[in-house]
Structure formats: structure tokens, C-alpha cells
């Protein structure tokens, strides 16, 4: 008898989405490149998250974000096993109340950790992230009134290699 290596070579490019985003600050479609050390490019659609509307002191109109991140996987294989990483996101929010419309740009440095495992044709990952939304520009109100907000949450990424 001969043992045959049946490991399938996986593409170092993936697409994934944090499905818990609908309960938090919105869905964040993500493209990731690399094997054990990766780069992630992410967009955040804040209008798709319930928590965004709950936390807004005014009527929430629109929120968008774009970010880059580095991630290190400690498992064997492409993008598998425990991971940790960090990066930054630039977010824009637009709210209004009876007195006016307010715009804020935030820089959000953050770090994360979790674990990813593969299944046939797709993968799943669970993790947690934390950071701070630091206001860098405002419109419609004095920038001295803008506050840094501690952000964090849980992630359940579902995605596939392409």
C-alpha cells in the first residue's frame, strides 16, 4: 500500500464576508491575497448594519468605509488555522437632525484574532476585533465636538478561494 498526498492546492486569493455584520456596523465584503501572511482589502457598507442605526444620535443617512489589513495565519496550508492581524479603515458617516446635516471622517486602527478552517469549496472563520474610530474631519459641526469611539465586535466570515 502507498499513501497518496490528497491535499488540494488552494488559491492564495479569497473573497469573504462577515455575516454578523448585519447585526453590527454593516457588511464588509473582503478580498484577501497571500498564503500564511496575507493582505486584505475591505469595503464597509454601514447602512446594512443594525447597530449603526442604534448608536447614531441623529438620523443615520449613509456610512461607508474602505480599509487595508495584514493578517498572519499560524496553521498549515493556505489561509488556515489560528490568525492575528491589524490594519486601518477610513470611514465616512452622514447623519442629520432638525438642526442640520453632519459629516464625519474617521480613521479606525484595529487589531483582530481568530481561527479559520476549510470545507469543500468554501471556508469559515470566527474571530473578534477591536479598535478606535478617531475623527479626522467633520462637516456641519465643530471638529472639537467629535469624539473618538471604541469599536469592536465578533466576526463569522464565510467565503471561498478564487
PDB file of C-alpha atoms in Angstrom:
ATOM      1  CA  UNK A   1       0.000   0.000   0.000  1.00  0.00           C
ATOM      2  CA  UNK A   2       1.119   3.513  -0.776  1.00  0.00           C
ATOM      3  CA  UNK A   3      -0.145   6.628   0.925  1.00  0.00           C
ATOM      4  CA  UNK A   4      -1.001   9.364  -1.521  1.00  0.00           C
ATOM      5  CA  UNK A   5      -0.957  13.026  -0.627  1.00  0.00           C
ATOM      6  CA  UNK A   6      -4.530  14.128  -1.324  1.00  0.00           C
ATOM      7  CA  UNK A   7      -4.108  17.730  -0.240  1.00  0.00           C
ATOM      8  CA  UNK A   8      -5.625  20.099  -2.751  1.00  0.00           C
ATOM      9  CA  UNK A   9      -3.626  23.198  -3.576  1.00  0.00           C
ATOM     10  CA  UNK A  10      -5.766  26.215  -2.668  1.00  0.00           C
ATOM     11  CA  UNK A  11      -5.643  29.575  -4.401  1.00  0.00           C
ATOM     12  CA  UNK A  12      -3.954  32.327  -2.355  1.00  0.00           C
ATOM     13  CA  UNK A  13      -6.874  34.658  -3.250  1.00  0.00           C
ATOM     14  CA  UNK A  14     -10.136  34.599  -1.308  1.00  0.00           C
ATOM     15  CA  UNK A  15     -13.397  36.511  -1.040  1.00  0.00           C
ATOM     16  CA  UNK A  16     -15.260  36.575   2.265  1.00  0.00           C
ATOM     17  CA  UNK A  17     -17.993  38.376   4.148  1.00  0.00           C
ATOM     18  CA  UNK A  18     -18.612  38.759   7.885  1.00  0.00           C
ATOM     19  CA  UNK A  19     -22.221  37.588   8.118  1.00  0.00           C
ATOM     20  CA  UNK A  20     -22.503  39.063  11.642  1.00  0.00           C
ATOM     21  CA  UNK A  21     -22.042  42.482  10.023  1.00  0.00           C
ATOM     22  CA  UNK A  22     -25.825  42.839   9.653  1.00  0.00           C
ATOM     23  CA  UNK A  23     -26.050  42.936  13.467  1.00  0.00           C
ATOM     24  CA  UNK A  24     -23.063  45.271  13.888  1.00  0.00           C
ATOM     25  CA  UNK A  25     -21.570  48.104  11.755  1.00  0.00           C
ATOM     26  CA  UNK A  26     -22.532  46.638   8.366  1.00  0.00           C
ATOM     27  CA  UNK A  27     -21.449  44.033   5.849  1.00  0.00           C
ATOM     28  CA  UNK A  28     -17.801  44.245   4.815  1.00  0.00           C
ATOM     29  CA  UNK A  29     -17.018  42.375   1.576  1.00  0.00           C
ATOM     30  CA  UNK A  30     -13.308  41.472   1.662  1.00  0.00           C
ATOM     31  CA  UNK A  31     -10.710  40.250  -0.816  1.00  0.00           C
ATOM     32  CA  UNK A  32      -7.592  38.609   0.661  1.00  0.00           C
ATOM     33  CA  UNK A  33      -4.254  37.736  -1.004  1.00  0.00           C
ATOM     34  CA  UNK A  34      -1.491  35.537   0.345  1.00  0.00           C
ATOM     35  CA  UNK A  35      -0.796  32.188   1.971  1.00  0.00           C
ATOM     36  CA  UNK A  36       0.361  32.330   5.603  1.00  0.00           C
ATOM     37  CA  UNK A  37       0.898  36.108   5.585  1.00  0.00           C
ATOM     38  CA  UNK A  38      -1.878  37.987   3.785  1.00  0.00           C
ATOM     39  CA  UNK A  39      -3.164  41.424   2.773  1.00  0.00           C
ATOM     40  CA  UNK A  40      -6.874  42.202   2.981  1.00  0.00           C
ATOM     41  CA  UNK A  41      -8.781  44.914   1.114  1.00  0.00           C
ATOM     42  CA  UNK A  42     -12.215  45.617   2.562  1.00  0.00           C
ATOM     43  CA  UNK A  43     -15.225  47.835   1.910  1.00  0.00           C
ATOM     44  CA  UNK A  44     -17.760  48.520   4.675  1.00  0.00           C
ATOM     45  CA  UNK A  45     -21.429  49.157   3.889  1.00  0.00           C
ATOM     46  CA  UNK A  46     -22.574  50.662   7.179  1.00  0.00           C
ATOM     47  CA  UNK A  47     -26.212  51.050   6.085  1.00  0.00           C
ATOM     48  CA  UNK A  48     -26.513  47.234   6.157  1.00  0.00           C
ATOM     49  CA  UNK A  49     -25.786  47.059   9.918  1.00  0.00           C
ATOM     50  CA  UNK A  50     -28.440  47.396  12.633  1.00  0.00           C
ATOM     51  CA  UNK A  51     -26.008  48.656  15.303  1.00  0.00           C
ATOM     52  CA  UNK A  52     -25.142  51.673  13.148  1.00  0.00           C
ATOM     53  CA  UNK A  53     -28.706  52.961  13.411  1.00  0.00           C
ATOM     54  CA  UNK A  54     -28.978  52.187  17.134  1.00  0.00           C
ATOM     55  CA  UNK A  55     -25.801  54.103  18.069  1.00  0.00           C
ATOM     56  CA  UNK A  56     -26.419  57.173  15.880  1.00  0.00           C
ATOM     57  CA  UNK A  57     -27.616  60.115  17.966  1.00  0.00           C
ATOM     58  CA  UNK A  58     -29.198  61.610  14.848  1.00  0.00           C
ATOM     59  CA  UNK A  59     -30.898  60.029  11.842  1.00  0.00           C
ATOM     60  CA  UNK A  60     -28.271  57.907  10.110  1.00  0.00           C
ATOM     61  CA  UNK A  61     -28.219  58.608   6.349  1.00  0.00           C
ATOM     62  CA  UNK A  62     -25.154  56.838   4.945  1.00  0.00           C
ATOM     63  CA  UNK A  63     -21.918  55.258   6.080  1.00  0.00           C
ATOM     64  CA  UNK A  64     -19.104  53.804   4.002  1.00  0.00           C
ATOM     65  CA  UNK A  65     -15.629  52.559   4.717  1.00  0.00           C
ATOM     66  CA  UNK A  66     -12.566  51.219   2.950  1.00  0.00           C
ATOM     67  CA  UNK A  67      -9.593  49.604   4.613  1.00  0.00           C
ATOM     68  CA  UNK A  68      -6.430  47.572   4.338  1.00  0.00           C
ATOM     69  CA  UNK A  69      -5.102  44.993   6.732  1.00  0.00           C
ATOM     70  CA  UNK A  70      -2.299  42.492   7.287  1.00  0.00           C
ATOM     71  CA  UNK A  71      -3.050  39.021   8.686  1.00  0.00           C
ATOM     72  CA  UNK A  72      -0.780  36.163   9.813  1.00  0.00           C
ATOM     73  CA  UNK A  73      -2.038  32.533   9.806  1.00  0.00           C
ATOM     74  CA  UNK A  74      -0.393  30.006  12.101  1.00  0.00           C
ATOM     75  CA  UNK A  75      -1.913  26.821  10.610  1.00  0.00           C
ATOM     76  CA  UNK A  76      -0.620  24.540   7.878  1.00  0.00           C
ATOM     77  CA  UNK A  77      -1.898  25.325   4.411  1.00  0.00           C
ATOM     78  CA  UNK A  78      -3.124  28.438   2.680  1.00  0.00           C
ATOM     79  CA  UNK A  79      -5.031  30.828   4.980  1.00  0.00           C
ATOM     80  CA  UNK A  80      -5.956  28.232   7.611  1.00  0.00           C
ATOM     81  CA  UNK A  81      -5.734  27.870  11.376  1.00  0.00           C
ATOM     82  CA  UNK A  82      -5.417  30.498  14.088  1.00  0.00           C
ATOM     83  CA  UNK A  83      -4.671  34.038  12.891  1.00  0.00           C
ATOM     84  CA  UNK A  84      -3.948  37.541  14.152  1.00  0.00           C
ATOM     85  CA  UNK A  85      -3.543  40.839  12.371  1.00  0.00           C
ATOM     86  CA  UNK A  86      -4.097  44.553  12.224  1.00  0.00           C
ATOM     87  CA  UNK A  87      -4.811  47.389   9.875  1.00  0.00           C
ATOM     88  CA  UNK A  88      -6.758  50.596   9.380  1.00  0.00           C
ATOM     89  CA  UNK A  89     -10.022  51.670   7.829  1.00  0.00           C
ATOM     90  CA  UNK A  90     -11.186  55.084   6.621  1.00  0.00           C
ATOM     91  CA  UNK A  91     -14.909  55.542   7.345  1.00  0.00           C
ATOM     92  CA  UNK A  92     -17.377  58.242   6.332  1.00  0.00           C
ATOM     93  CA  UNK A  93     -20.698  58.846   8.093  1.00  0.00           C
ATOM     94  CA  UNK A  94     -23.512  61.253   7.282  1.00  0.00           C
ATOM     95  CA  UNK A  95     -26.277  61.950   9.800  1.00  0.00           C
ATOM     96  CA  UNK A  96     -28.970  64.598  10.202  1.00  0.00           C
ATOM     97  CA  UNK A  97     -31.337  66.043  12.760  1.00  0.00           C
ATOM     98  CA  UNK A  98     -33.700  69.032  12.849  1.00  0.00           C
ATOM     99  CA  UNK A  99     -30.733  71.430  13.026  1.00  0.00           C
ATOM    100  CA  UNK A 100     -28.653  70.165  10.114  1.00  0.00           C
ATOM    101  CA  UNK A 101     -26.599  67.533   8.344  1.00  0.00           C
ATOM    102  CA  UNK A 102     -23.357  66.249   9.894  1.00  0.00           C
ATOM    103  CA  UNK A 103     -20.449  64.524   8.164  1.00  0.00           C
ATOM    104  CA  UNK A 104     -17.548  62.794   9.867  1.00  0.00           C
ATOM    105  CA  UNK A 105     -14.479  61.011   8.507  1.00  0.00           C
ATOM    106  CA  UNK A 106     -12.889  58.528  10.900  1.00  0.00           C
ATOM    107  CA  UNK A 107      -9.533  56.751  10.847  1.00  0.00           C
ATOM    108  CA  UNK A 108     -10.010  53.360  12.510  1.00  0.00           C
ATOM    109  CA  UNK A 109      -6.838  51.480  13.502  1.00  0.00           C
ATOM    110  CA  UNK A 110      -7.770  47.981  14.648  1.00  0.00           C
ATOM    111  CA  UNK A 111      -6.432  44.554  15.508  1.00  0.00           C
ATOM    112  CA  UNK A 112      -8.042  41.106  15.339  1.00  0.00           C
ATOM    113  CA  UNK A 113      -7.645  37.427  16.075  1.00  0.00           C
ATOM    114  CA  UNK A 114      -9.497  34.244  15.263  1.00  0.00           C
ATOM    115  CA  UNK A 115      -9.378  30.866  13.558  1.00  0.00           C
ATOM    116  CA  UNK A 116     -10.270  29.737  10.014  1.00  0.00           C
ATOM    117  CA  UNK A 117     -10.993  26.250   8.694  1.00  0.00           C
ATOM    118  CA  UNK A 118     -11.672  24.930   5.213  1.00  0.00           C
ATOM    119  CA  UNK A 119     -14.532  22.806   3.947  1.00  0.00           C
ATOM    120  CA  UNK A 120     -15.158  21.510   0.443  1.00  0.00           C
ATOM    121  CA  UNK A 121     -15.246  24.556  -1.815  1.00  0.00           C
ATOM    122  CA  UNK A 122     -15.596  27.193   0.908  1.00  0.00           C
ATOM    123  CA  UNK A 123     -14.242  28.221   4.312  1.00  0.00           C
ATOM    124  CA  UNK A 124     -15.486  29.687   7.553  1.00  0.00           C
ATOM    125  CA  UNK A 125     -13.763  31.683  10.282  1.00  0.00           C
ATOM    126  CA  UNK A 126     -14.695  33.066  13.684  1.00  0.00           C
ATOM    127  CA  UNK A 127     -12.900  35.859  15.462  1.00  0.00           C
ATOM    128  CA  UNK A 128     -13.006  39.146  17.302  1.00  0.00           C
ATOM    129  CA  UNK A 129     -11.711  42.634  16.513  1.00  0.00           C
ATOM    130  CA  UNK A 130     -11.128  45.872  18.416  1.00  0.00           C
ATOM    131  CA  UNK A 131     -10.029  49.381  17.580  1.00  0.00           C
ATOM    132  CA  UNK A 132     -10.810  53.086  17.871  1.00  0.00           C
ATOM    133  CA  UNK A 133     -12.719  55.327  15.438  1.00  0.00           C
ATOM    134  CA  UNK A 134     -10.740  58.568  15.540  1.00  0.00           C
ATOM    135  CA  UNK A 135     -12.454  61.582  13.888  1.00  0.00           C
ATOM    136  CA  UNK A 136     -10.113  63.252  11.390  1.00  0.00           C
ATOM    137  CA  UNK A 137     -12.508  65.622   9.586  1.00  0.00           C
ATOM    138  CA  UNK A 138     -16.010  66.947  10.211  1.00  0.00           C
ATOM    139  CA  UNK A 139     -18.642  68.924   8.339  1.00  0.00           C
ATOM    140  CA  UNK A 140     -21.719  70.684   9.728  1.00  0.00           C
ATOM    141  CA  UNK A 141     -20.335  70.838  13.256  1.00  0.00           C
ATOM    142  CA  UNK A 142     -17.207  71.870  15.140  1.00  0.00           C
ATOM    143  CA  UNK A 143     -14.477  69.216  14.972  1.00  0.00           C
ATOM    144  CA  UNK A 144     -13.787  69.798  18.684  1.00  0.00           C
ATOM    145  CA  UNK A 145     -17.195  68.218  19.380  1.00  0.00           C
ATOM    146  CA  UNK A 146     -16.253  64.996  17.567  1.00  0.00           C
ATOM    147  CA  UNK A 147     -15.436  62.069  19.837  1.00  0.00           C
ATOM    148  CA  UNK A 148     -13.202  59.027  19.457  1.00  0.00           C
ATOM    149  CA  UNK A 149     -15.311  55.881  19.670  1.00  0.00           C
ATOM    150  CA  UNK A 150     -14.040  52.496  20.858  1.00  0.00           C
ATOM    151  CA  UNK A 151     -15.160  49.882  18.326  1.00  0.00           C
ATOM    152  CA  UNK A 152     -15.142  46.120  18.451  1.00  0.00           C
ATOM    153  CA  UNK A 153     -17.136  43.087  17.564  1.00  0.00           C
ATOM    154  CA  UNK A 154     -17.282  39.475  16.571  1.00  0.00           C
ATOM    155  CA  UNK A 155     -16.807  38.061  13.115  1.00  0.00           C
ATOM    156  CA  UNK A 156     -18.095  34.982  11.355  1.00  0.00           C
ATOM    157  CA  UNK A 157     -16.541  35.054   7.902  1.00  0.00           C
ATOM    158  CA  UNK A 158     -17.853  32.831   5.157  1.00  0.00           C
ATOM    159  CA  UNK A 159     -16.031  32.771   1.829  1.00  0.00           C
ATOM    160  CA  UNK A 160     -14.335  30.918  -0.969  1.00  0.00           C
ATOM    161  CA  UNK A 161     -10.987  30.687  -2.817  1.00  0.00           C
ATOM    162  CA  UNK A 162     -10.871  32.024  -6.370  1.00  0.00           C
TER     163      UNK A 162
END
